[in-house]
CSV table of C-alpha atoms in Angstrom, one decimal:
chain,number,residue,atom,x,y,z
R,83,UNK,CA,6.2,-4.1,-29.2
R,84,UNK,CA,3.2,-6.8,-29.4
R,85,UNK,CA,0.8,-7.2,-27.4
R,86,UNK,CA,1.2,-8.7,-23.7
R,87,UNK,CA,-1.4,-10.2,-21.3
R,88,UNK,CA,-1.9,-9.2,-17.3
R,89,UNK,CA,-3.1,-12.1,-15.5
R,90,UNK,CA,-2.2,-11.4,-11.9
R,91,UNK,CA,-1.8,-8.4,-9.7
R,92,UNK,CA,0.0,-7.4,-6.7
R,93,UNK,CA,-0.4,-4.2,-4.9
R,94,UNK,CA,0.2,-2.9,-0.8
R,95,UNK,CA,1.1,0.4,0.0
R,96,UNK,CA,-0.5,3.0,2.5
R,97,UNK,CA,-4.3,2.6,2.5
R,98,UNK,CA,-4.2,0.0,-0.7
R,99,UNK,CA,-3.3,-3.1,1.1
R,100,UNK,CA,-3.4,-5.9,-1.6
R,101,UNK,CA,-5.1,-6.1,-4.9
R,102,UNK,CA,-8.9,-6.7,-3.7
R,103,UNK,CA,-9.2,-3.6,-1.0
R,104,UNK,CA,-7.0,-1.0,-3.4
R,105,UNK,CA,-8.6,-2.5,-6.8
R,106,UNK,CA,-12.0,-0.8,-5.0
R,107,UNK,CA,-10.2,2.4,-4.2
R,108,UNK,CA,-8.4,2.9,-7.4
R,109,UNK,CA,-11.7,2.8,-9.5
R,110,UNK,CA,-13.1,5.0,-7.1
R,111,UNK,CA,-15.6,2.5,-4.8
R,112,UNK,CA,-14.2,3.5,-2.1
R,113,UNK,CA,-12.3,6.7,-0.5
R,114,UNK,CA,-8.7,6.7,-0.3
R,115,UNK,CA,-7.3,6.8,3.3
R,116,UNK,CA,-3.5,6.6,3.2
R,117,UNK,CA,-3.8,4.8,6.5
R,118,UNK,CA,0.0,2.7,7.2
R,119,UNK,CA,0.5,-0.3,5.8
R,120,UNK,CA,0.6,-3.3,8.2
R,121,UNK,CA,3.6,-5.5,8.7
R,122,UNK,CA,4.0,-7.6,6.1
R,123,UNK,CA,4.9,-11.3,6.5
R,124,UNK,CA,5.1,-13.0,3.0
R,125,UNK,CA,3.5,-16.6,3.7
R,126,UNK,CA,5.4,-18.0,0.9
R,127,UNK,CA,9.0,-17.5,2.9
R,128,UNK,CA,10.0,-19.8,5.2
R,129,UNK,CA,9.8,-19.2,9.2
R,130,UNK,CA,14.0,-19.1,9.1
R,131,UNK,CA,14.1,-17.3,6.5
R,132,UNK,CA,11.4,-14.6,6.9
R,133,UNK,CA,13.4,-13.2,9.9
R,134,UNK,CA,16.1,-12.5,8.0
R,135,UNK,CA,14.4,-10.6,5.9
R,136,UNK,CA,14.1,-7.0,5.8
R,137,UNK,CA,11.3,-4.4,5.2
R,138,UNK,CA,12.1,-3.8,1.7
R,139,UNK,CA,12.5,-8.1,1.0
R,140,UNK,CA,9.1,-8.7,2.6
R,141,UNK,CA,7.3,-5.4,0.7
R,142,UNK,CA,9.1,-7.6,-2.7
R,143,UNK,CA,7.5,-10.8,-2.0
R,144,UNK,CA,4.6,-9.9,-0.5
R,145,UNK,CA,3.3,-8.2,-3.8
R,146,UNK,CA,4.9,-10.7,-5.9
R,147,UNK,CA,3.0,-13.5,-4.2
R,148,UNK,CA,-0.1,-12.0,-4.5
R,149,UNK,CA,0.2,-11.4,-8.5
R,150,UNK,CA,1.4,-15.0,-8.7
R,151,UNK,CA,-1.5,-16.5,-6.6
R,152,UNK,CA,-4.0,-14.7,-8.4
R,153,UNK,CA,-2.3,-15.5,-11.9
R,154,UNK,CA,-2.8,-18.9,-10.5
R,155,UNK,CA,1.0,-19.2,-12.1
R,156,UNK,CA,3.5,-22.0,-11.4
R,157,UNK,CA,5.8,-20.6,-9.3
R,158,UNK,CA,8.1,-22.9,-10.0
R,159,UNK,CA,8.5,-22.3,-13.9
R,160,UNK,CA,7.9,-18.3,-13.8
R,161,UNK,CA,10.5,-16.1,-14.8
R,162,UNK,CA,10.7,-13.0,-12.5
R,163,UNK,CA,12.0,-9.2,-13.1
R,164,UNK,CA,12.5,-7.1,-9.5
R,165,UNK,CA,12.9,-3.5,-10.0
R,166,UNK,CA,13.6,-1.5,-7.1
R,167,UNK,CA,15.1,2.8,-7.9
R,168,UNK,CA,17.3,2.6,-4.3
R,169,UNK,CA,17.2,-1.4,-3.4
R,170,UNK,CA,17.3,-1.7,0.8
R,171,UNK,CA,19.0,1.1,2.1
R,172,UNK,CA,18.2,0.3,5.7
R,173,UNK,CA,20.9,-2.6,5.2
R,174,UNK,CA,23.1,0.5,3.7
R,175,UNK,CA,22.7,2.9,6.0
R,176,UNK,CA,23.5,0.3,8.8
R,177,UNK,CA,26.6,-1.2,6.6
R,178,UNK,CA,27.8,2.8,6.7
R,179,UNK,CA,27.4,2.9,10.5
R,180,UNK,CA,28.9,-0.2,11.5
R,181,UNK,CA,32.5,1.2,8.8
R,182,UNK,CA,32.4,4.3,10.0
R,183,UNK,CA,32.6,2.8,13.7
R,184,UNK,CA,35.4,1.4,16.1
R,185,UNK,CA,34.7,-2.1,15.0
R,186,UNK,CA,34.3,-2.1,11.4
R,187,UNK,CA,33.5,-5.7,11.1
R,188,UNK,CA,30.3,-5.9,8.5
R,189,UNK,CA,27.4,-8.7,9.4
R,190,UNK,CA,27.6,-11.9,7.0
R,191,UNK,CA,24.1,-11.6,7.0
R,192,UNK,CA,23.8,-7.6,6.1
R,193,UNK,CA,26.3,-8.2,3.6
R,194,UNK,CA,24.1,-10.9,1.9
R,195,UNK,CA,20.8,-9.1,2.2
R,196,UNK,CA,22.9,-6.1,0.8
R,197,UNK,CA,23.0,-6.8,-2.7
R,198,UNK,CA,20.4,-5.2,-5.2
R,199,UNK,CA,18.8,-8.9,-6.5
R,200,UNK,CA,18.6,-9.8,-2.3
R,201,UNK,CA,14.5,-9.8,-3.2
R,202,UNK,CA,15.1,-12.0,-6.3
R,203,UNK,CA,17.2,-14.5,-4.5
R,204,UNK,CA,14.6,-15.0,-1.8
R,205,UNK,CA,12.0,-15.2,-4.0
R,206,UNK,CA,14.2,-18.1,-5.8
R,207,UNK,CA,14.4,-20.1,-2.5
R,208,UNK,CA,10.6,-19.5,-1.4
R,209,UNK,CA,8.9,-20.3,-4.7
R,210,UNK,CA,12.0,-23.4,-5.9
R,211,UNK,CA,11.8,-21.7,-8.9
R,212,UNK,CA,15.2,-22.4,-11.2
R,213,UNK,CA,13.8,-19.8,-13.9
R,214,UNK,CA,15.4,-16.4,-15.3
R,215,UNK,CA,15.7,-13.7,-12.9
R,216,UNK,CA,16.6,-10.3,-13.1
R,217,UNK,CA,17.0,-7.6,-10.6
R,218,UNK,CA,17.8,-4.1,-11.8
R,219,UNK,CA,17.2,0.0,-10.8
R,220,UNK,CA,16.6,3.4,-13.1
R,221,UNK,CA,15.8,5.6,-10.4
R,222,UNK,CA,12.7,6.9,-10.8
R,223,UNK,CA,12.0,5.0,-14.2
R,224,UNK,CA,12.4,1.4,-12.4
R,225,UNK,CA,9.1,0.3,-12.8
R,226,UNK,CA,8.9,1.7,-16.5
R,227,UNK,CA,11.9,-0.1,-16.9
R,228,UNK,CA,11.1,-3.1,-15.1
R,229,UNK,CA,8.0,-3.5,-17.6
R,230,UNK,CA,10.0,-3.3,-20.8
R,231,UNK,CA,12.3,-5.9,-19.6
R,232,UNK,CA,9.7,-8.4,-18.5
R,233,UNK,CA,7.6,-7.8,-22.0
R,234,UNK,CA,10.5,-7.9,-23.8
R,235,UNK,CA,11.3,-11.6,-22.2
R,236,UNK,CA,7.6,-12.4,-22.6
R,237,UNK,CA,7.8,-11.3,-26.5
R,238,UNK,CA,11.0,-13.2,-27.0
R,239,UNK,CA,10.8,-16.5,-24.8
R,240,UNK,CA,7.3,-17.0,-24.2
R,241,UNK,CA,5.7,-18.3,-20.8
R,242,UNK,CA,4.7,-16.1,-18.1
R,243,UNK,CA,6.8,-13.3,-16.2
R,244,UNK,CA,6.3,-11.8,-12.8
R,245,UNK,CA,7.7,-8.0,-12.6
R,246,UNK,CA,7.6,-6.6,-8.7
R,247,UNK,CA,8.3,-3.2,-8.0
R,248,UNK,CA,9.3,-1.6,-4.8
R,249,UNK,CA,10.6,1.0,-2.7
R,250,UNK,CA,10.6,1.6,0.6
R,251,UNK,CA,11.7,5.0,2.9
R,252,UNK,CA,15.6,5.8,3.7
R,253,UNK,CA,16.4,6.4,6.8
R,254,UNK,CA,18.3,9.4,7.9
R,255,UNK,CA,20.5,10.9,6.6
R,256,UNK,CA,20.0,9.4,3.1
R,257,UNK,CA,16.8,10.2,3.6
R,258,UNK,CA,17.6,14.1,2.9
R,259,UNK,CA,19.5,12.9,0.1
R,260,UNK,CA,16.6,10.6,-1.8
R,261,UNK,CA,13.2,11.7,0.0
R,262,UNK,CA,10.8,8.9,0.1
R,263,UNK,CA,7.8,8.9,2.5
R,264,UNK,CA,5.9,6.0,1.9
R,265,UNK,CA,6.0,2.5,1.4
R,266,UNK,CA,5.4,1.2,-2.1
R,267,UNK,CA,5.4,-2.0,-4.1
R,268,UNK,CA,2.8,-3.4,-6.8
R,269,UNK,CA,3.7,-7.0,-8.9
R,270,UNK,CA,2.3,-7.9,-12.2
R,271,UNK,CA,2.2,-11.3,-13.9
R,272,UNK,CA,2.3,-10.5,-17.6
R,273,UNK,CA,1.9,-13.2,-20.3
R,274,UNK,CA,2.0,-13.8,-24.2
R,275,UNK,CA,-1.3,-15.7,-24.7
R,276,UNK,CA,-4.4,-14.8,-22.9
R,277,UNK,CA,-6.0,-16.8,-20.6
R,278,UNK,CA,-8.8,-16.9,-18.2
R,279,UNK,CA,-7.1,-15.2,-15.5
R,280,UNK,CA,-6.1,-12.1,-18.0
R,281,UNK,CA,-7.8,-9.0,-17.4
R,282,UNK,CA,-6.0,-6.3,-20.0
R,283,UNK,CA,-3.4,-6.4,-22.9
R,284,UNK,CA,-0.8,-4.1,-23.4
R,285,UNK,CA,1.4,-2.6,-25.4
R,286,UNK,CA,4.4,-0.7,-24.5
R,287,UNK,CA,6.3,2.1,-27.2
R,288,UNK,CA,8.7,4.3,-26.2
R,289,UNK,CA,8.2,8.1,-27.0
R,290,UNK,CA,9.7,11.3,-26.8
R,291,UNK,CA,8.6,14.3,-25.3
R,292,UNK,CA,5.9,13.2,-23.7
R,293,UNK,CA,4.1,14.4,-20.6
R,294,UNK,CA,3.6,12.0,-18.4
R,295,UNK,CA,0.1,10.5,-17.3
R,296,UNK,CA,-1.2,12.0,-13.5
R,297,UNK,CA,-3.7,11.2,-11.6
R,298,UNK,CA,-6.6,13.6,-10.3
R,299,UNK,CA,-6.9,12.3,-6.8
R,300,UNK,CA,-4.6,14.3,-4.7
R,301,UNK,CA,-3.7,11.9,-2.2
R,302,UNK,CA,-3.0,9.0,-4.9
R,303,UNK,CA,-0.9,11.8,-7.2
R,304,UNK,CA,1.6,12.7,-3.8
R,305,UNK,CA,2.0,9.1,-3.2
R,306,UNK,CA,2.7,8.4,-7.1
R,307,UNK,CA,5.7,11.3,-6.7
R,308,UNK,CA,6.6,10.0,-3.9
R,309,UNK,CA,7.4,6.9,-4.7
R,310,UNK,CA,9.7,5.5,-7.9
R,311,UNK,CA,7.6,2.2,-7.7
R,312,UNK,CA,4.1,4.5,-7.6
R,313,UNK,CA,5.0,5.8,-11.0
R,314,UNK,CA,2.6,2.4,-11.7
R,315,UNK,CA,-0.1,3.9,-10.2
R,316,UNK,CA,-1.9,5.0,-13.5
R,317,UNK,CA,-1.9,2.0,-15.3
R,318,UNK,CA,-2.9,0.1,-11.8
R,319,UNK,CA,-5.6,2.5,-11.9
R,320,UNK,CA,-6.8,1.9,-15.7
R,321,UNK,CA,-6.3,-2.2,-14.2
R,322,UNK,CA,-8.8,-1.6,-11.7
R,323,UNK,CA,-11.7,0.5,-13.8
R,324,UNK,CA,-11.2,-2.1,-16.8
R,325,UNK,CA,-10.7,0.7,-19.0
R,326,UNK,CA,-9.3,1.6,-22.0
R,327,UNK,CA,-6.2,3.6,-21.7
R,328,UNK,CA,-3.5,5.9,-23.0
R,329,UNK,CA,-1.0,6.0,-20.5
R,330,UNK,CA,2.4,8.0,-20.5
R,331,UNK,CA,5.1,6.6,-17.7
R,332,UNK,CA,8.3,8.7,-17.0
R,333,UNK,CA,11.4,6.7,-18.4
R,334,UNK,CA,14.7,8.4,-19.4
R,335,UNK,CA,15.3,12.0,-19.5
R,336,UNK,CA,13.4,13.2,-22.6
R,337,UNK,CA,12.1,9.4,-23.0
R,338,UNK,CA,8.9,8.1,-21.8
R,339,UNK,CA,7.2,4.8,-22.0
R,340,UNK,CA,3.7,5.2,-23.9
R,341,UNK,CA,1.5,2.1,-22.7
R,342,UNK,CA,-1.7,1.0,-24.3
R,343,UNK,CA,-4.5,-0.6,-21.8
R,344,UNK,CA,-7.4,-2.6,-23.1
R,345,UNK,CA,-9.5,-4.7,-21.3
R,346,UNK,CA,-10.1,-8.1,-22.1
Protein backbone atom coordinates (compact mmCIF):
# COMPACT_ATOMS: atom_id res chain seq x y z
CA UNK A 1 0.00 0.00 0.00
CA UNK A 2 1.85 3.53 -0.39
CA UNK A 3 2.80 5.57 1.82
CA UNK A 4 0.24 7.84 4.06
CA UNK A 5 0.81 10.93 6.11
CA UNK A 6 -0.38 11.56 10.02
CA UNK A 7 -1.07 15.12 10.60
CA UNK A 8 -3.41 15.15 13.51
CA UNK A 9 -3.98 13.10 16.58
CA UNK A 10 -6.60 12.38 19.01
CA UNK A 11 -6.34 10.37 22.07
CA UNK A 12 -8.48 10.26 25.91
CA UNK A 13 -8.66 7.37 27.86
CA UNK A 14 -7.83 6.67 31.55
CA UNK A 15 -4.85 8.75 32.67
CA UNK A 16 -4.05 9.83 28.73
CA UNK A 17 -6.55 12.65 28.50
CA UNK A 18 -5.91 14.19 24.97
CA UNK A 19 -2.90 14.15 22.74
CA UNK A 20 -0.50 16.73 24.66
CA UNK A 21 -0.72 15.02 28.42
CA UNK A 22 -0.67 11.20 26.94
CA UNK A 23 1.83 12.13 24.01
CA UNK A 24 4.29 12.80 27.40
CA UNK A 25 3.27 9.48 28.94
CA UNK A 26 3.48 7.34 25.96
CA UNK A 27 7.22 8.23 25.32
CA UNK A 28 7.84 7.75 28.77
CA UNK A 29 8.05 11.75 30.28
CA UNK A 30 5.92 11.05 32.48
CA UNK A 31 4.39 7.93 34.67
CA UNK A 32 1.31 6.47 33.67
CA UNK A 33 -1.57 6.82 36.20
CA UNK A 34 -4.78 5.26 34.84
CA UNK A 35 -6.63 7.87 36.78
CA UNK A 36 -10.64 8.17 35.16
CA UNK A 37 -11.17 9.95 32.43
CA UNK A 38 -13.28 13.16 32.94
CA UNK A 39 -16.62 13.80 31.39
CA UNK A 40 -16.23 14.65 28.11
CA UNK A 41 -18.24 17.42 26.41
CA UNK A 42 -17.16 17.72 22.61
CA UNK A 43 -17.09 21.67 22.10
CA UNK A 44 -17.75 21.18 18.47
CA UNK A 45 -21.48 19.68 19.18
CA UNK A 46 -24.07 21.91 19.61
CA UNK A 47 -25.74 22.67 23.24
CA UNK A 48 -29.09 20.68 21.90
CA UNK A 49 -27.43 18.33 20.57
CA UNK A 50 -24.72 17.43 23.04
CA UNK A 51 -27.42 16.25 25.48
CA UNK A 52 -28.57 13.87 23.38
CA UNK A 53 -25.60 12.35 23.10
CA UNK A 54 -24.34 9.50 24.82
CA UNK A 55 -20.98 8.34 26.49
CA UNK A 56 -19.85 6.49 23.64
CA UNK A 57 -20.94 9.62 20.91
CA UNK A 58 -19.07 12.18 23.09
CA UNK A 59 -15.74 9.67 23.61
CA UNK A 60 -16.22 9.61 19.24
CA UNK A 61 -16.05 13.26 18.85
CA UNK A 62 -14.16 14.33 21.39
CA UNK A 63 -10.99 12.43 19.87
CA UNK A 64 -11.99 13.19 16.47
CA UNK A 65 -12.07 16.92 17.20
CA UNK A 66 -8.91 16.92 18.64
CA UNK A 67 -7.09 15.12 15.57
CA UNK A 68 -8.90 17.51 13.27
CA UNK A 69 -7.96 20.74 15.26
CA UNK A 70 -4.45 19.76 15.45
CA UNK A 71 -4.46 18.61 11.69
CA UNK A 72 -5.60 22.13 11.31
CA UNK A 73 -8.05 20.15 8.65
CA UNK A 74 -11.22 21.67 7.14
CA UNK A 75 -13.78 20.11 8.74
CA UNK A 76 -15.97 20.74 6.39
CA UNK A 77 -14.25 18.88 3.37
CA UNK A 78 -12.69 15.81 5.49
CA UNK A 79 -13.80 12.50 4.87
CA UNK A 80 -14.23 10.47 8.15
CA UNK A 81 -13.99 6.51 9.00
CA UNK A 82 -15.55 5.62 12.78
CA UNK A 83 -14.75 2.32 13.93
CA UNK A 84 -16.13 1.15 17.07
CA UNK A 85 -15.87 -3.39 17.91
CA UNK A 86 -19.43 -3.10 20.03
CA UNK A 87 -20.93 0.54 18.96
CA UNK A 88 -23.11 2.00 22.16
CA UNK A 89 -24.41 -0.70 24.01
CA UNK A 90 -25.69 1.43 26.88
CA UNK A 91 -28.52 2.47 24.24
CA UNK A 92 -28.75 -1.52 23.66
CA UNK A 93 -28.91 -2.63 26.89
CA UNK A 94 -31.62 0.03 27.71
CA UNK A 95 -33.52 -0.77 24.18
CA UNK A 96 -33.44 -4.69 25.78
CA UNK A 97 -34.98 -3.43 29.05
CA UNK A 98 -37.53 -1.19 27.87
CA UNK A 99 -38.79 -4.78 25.13
CA UNK A 100 -38.48 -7.00 27.68
CA UNK A 101 -40.92 -4.71 29.91
CA UNK A 102 -44.75 -4.11 30.32
CA UNK A 103 -44.52 -1.20 28.01
CA UNK A 104 -42.52 -2.09 25.18
CA UNK A 105 -42.68 1.26 23.52
CA UNK A 106 -38.82 2.06 22.26
CA UNK A 107 -37.55 6.00 22.64
CA UNK A 108 -37.45 7.90 19.13
CA UNK A 109 -34.50 9.12 20.42
CA UNK A 110 -32.72 5.65 21.66
CA UNK A 111 -33.76 4.26 18.53
CA UNK A 112 -31.84 7.06 16.55
CA UNK A 113 -28.74 7.11 18.74
CA UNK A 114 -28.98 3.20 18.27
CA UNK A 115 -27.55 2.65 15.04
CA UNK A 116 -23.70 1.77 14.63
CA UNK A 117 -22.76 5.21 12.34
CA UNK A 118 -24.85 7.32 15.45
CA UNK A 119 -21.08 8.91 15.96
CA UNK A 120 -20.67 9.54 12.25
CA UNK A 121 -23.93 11.28 11.88
CA UNK A 122 -23.24 13.64 14.71
CA UNK A 123 -20.02 14.32 13.62
CA UNK A 124 -21.79 15.25 10.07
CA UNK A 125 -24.05 17.83 11.74
CA UNK A 126 -21.34 19.31 14.16
CA UNK A 127 -18.51 19.84 11.70
CA UNK A 128 -21.38 20.63 8.25
CA UNK A 129 -19.30 18.43 6.61
CA UNK A 130 -21.14 16.71 3.29
CA UNK A 131 -17.95 14.39 2.79
CA UNK A 132 -17.74 10.34 2.72
CA UNK A 133 -18.40 8.74 5.82
CA UNK A 134 -18.13 5.35 6.92
CA UNK A 135 -18.93 3.65 10.14
CA UNK A 136 -18.06 0.10 10.58
CA UNK A 137 -16.94 -2.81 13.50
CA UNK A 138 -14.39 -6.06 13.41
CA UNK A 139 -14.45 -6.79 16.92
CA UNK A 140 -11.36 -6.56 18.23
CA UNK A 141 -9.61 -5.73 14.83
CA UNK A 142 -11.81 -2.31 14.37
CA UNK A 143 -9.15 0.02 14.65
CA UNK A 144 -6.83 -2.26 12.39
CA UNK A 145 -9.61 -2.19 10.20
CA UNK A 146 -10.60 1.25 10.50
CA UNK A 147 -6.93 2.24 9.32
CA UNK A 148 -7.00 0.18 6.08
CA UNK A 149 -10.20 1.68 5.12
CA UNK A 150 -9.32 5.30 5.67
CA UNK A 151 -5.61 4.68 3.79
CA UNK A 152 -7.20 2.92 1.27
CA UNK A 153 -9.69 6.12 0.63
CA UNK A 154 -6.65 8.30 1.13
CA UNK A 155 -4.53 6.12 -1.65
CA UNK A 156 -7.50 6.15 -3.91
CA UNK A 157 -9.34 9.67 -3.66
CA UNK A 158 -6.81 11.88 -2.27
CA UNK A 159 -7.52 14.67 0.38
CA UNK A 160 -7.39 14.16 4.04
CA UNK A 161 -9.27 11.41 6.18
CA UNK A 162 -10.13 11.38 9.84
CA UNK A 163 -10.31 7.62 11.39
CA UNK A 164 -11.82 7.68 15.22
CA UNK A 165 -11.74 4.75 17.19
CA UNK A 166 -13.72 3.90 20.23
CA UNK A 167 -15.09 1.76 22.80
CA UNK A 168 -16.52 2.24 25.75
CA UNK A 169 -17.66 -0.42 28.84
CA UNK A 170 -21.06 -2.64 28.66
CA UNK A 171 -23.09 -2.55 31.17
CA UNK A 172 -24.36 -5.50 32.93
CA UNK A 173 -25.13 -8.21 31.82
CA UNK A 174 -23.47 -7.80 28.46
CA UNK A 175 -20.77 -6.86 30.23
CA UNK A 176 -20.05 -10.70 31.31
CA UNK A 177 -20.62 -11.45 27.75
CA UNK A 178 -17.93 -8.76 26.10
CA UNK A 179 -15.67 -7.57 29.23
CA UNK A 180 -14.51 -4.11 28.70
CA UNK A 181 -13.14 -2.02 31.70
CA UNK A 182 -12.12 1.07 30.39
CA UNK A 183 -12.85 3.81 28.34
CA UNK A 184 -10.99 4.16 25.04
CA UNK A 185 -10.95 6.20 21.87
CA UNK A 186 -7.85 7.74 19.81
CA UNK A 187 -8.57 9.73 16.15
CA UNK A 188 -6.03 10.13 13.45
CA UNK A 189 -6.01 12.49 10.50
CA UNK A 190 -4.07 10.68 7.81
CA UNK A 191 -3.22 12.27 4.44
CA UNK A 192 -1.57 11.55 0.98
CA UNK A 193 0.93 14.47 0.78
CA UNK A 194 2.93 15.66 3.64
CA UNK A 195 2.53 18.80 5.13
CA UNK A 196 3.66 20.88 7.95
CA UNK A 197 1.35 19.47 10.38
CA UNK A 198 2.62 15.70 9.51
CA UNK A 199 4.61 14.02 11.94
CA UNK A 200 5.07 10.17 10.55
CA UNK A 201 4.29 8.17 7.31
CA UNK A 202 3.03 4.88 7.11
CA UNK A 203 2.59 2.03 5.42
CA UNK A 204 0.19 -0.60 6.11
CA UNK A 205 0.67 -4.58 4.59
CA UNK A 206 -1.25 -7.27 5.69
CA UNK A 207 0.61 -10.48 6.96
CA UNK A 208 0.13 -13.77 8.08
CA UNK A 209 1.11 -15.38 11.19
CA UNK A 210 2.30 -12.74 12.81
CA UNK A 211 2.58 -12.00 16.53
CA UNK A 212 1.29 -9.02 17.36
CA UNK A 213 3.26 -5.90 18.62
CA UNK A 214 2.93 -5.43 22.96
CA UNK A 215 3.86 -3.05 24.98
CA UNK A 216 6.34 -3.38 28.05
CA UNK A 217 4.49 -1.11 30.43
CA UNK A 218 2.15 -3.17 32.32
CA UNK A 219 -0.55 -0.76 32.92
CA UNK A 220 -0.58 0.48 29.11
CA UNK A 221 -0.50 -3.47 27.92
CA UNK A 222 -3.90 -4.32 30.32
CA UNK A 223 -5.51 -1.29 28.94
CA UNK A 224 -4.40 -2.23 25.25
CA UNK A 225 -6.26 -5.86 25.90
CA UNK A 226 -8.70 -4.37 27.31
CA UNK A 227 -9.91 -2.34 24.90
CA UNK A 228 -10.60 -3.16 20.97
CA UNK A 229 -9.81 0.58 20.21
CA UNK A 230 -6.43 0.24 22.54
CA UNK A 231 -5.08 -2.28 20.02
CA UNK A 232 -3.71 1.51 18.68
CA UNK A 233 -1.82 1.85 21.45
CA UNK A 234 1.62 0.77 19.86
CA UNK A 235 1.66 2.78 16.94
CA UNK A 236 0.26 5.83 19.24
CA UNK A 237 3.25 5.08 21.20
CA UNK A 238 5.90 4.95 18.18
CA UNK A 239 3.67 8.63 17.33
CA UNK A 240 4.72 9.98 20.50
CA UNK A 241 8.63 8.86 20.69
CA UNK A 242 8.99 9.92 16.85
CA UNK A 243 10.39 6.73 16.21
CA UNK A 244 10.91 4.43 13.71
CA UNK A 245 8.76 1.37 13.90
CA UNK A 246 7.82 -2.07 12.99
CA UNK A 247 4.54 -2.62 14.34
CA UNK A 248 2.22 -5.79 14.07
CA UNK A 249 -1.75 -5.02 14.91
CA UNK A 250 -4.15 -8.02 15.40
CA UNK A 251 -6.61 -8.10 12.31
CA UNK A 252 -8.47 -11.32 11.22
CA UNK A 253 -7.86 -14.72 12.65
CA UNK A 254 -4.46 -15.81 11.31
CA UNK A 255 -4.18 -12.10 9.57
CA UNK A 256 -2.47 -9.22 11.03
CA UNK A 257 -1.87 -5.77 9.86
CA UNK A 258 2.02 -5.02 9.60
CA UNK A 259 2.45 -1.14 9.83
CA UNK A 260 5.62 0.80 9.01
CA UNK A 261 6.26 4.13 11.21
CA UNK A 262 8.76 6.70 10.21
CA UNK A 263 9.12 9.98 11.35
CA UNK A 264 9.05 12.89 9.26
Amino acid sequence: MNEIHISGIGLAAPGLAGWEEGQRCLAGETDYEATSLPRLTPEILPPNERRRTSPIMRLALAVAYEAAQNAEADLAELASVFASASGDMDIIHAICETLASSDPAISPTQFHNSVHNAPAGYWSIASKSRAPSTSLSAFDASFAAGLMEAATQVGLEGGSVLLAAYDVPPPFPISEARPVREPFGCALVLTQEASAASSACLTLELVKDQEETVLDHAGLEALRRDNPAARALPLLKALAEGATARLVLPYLPGRQLLVECVPC
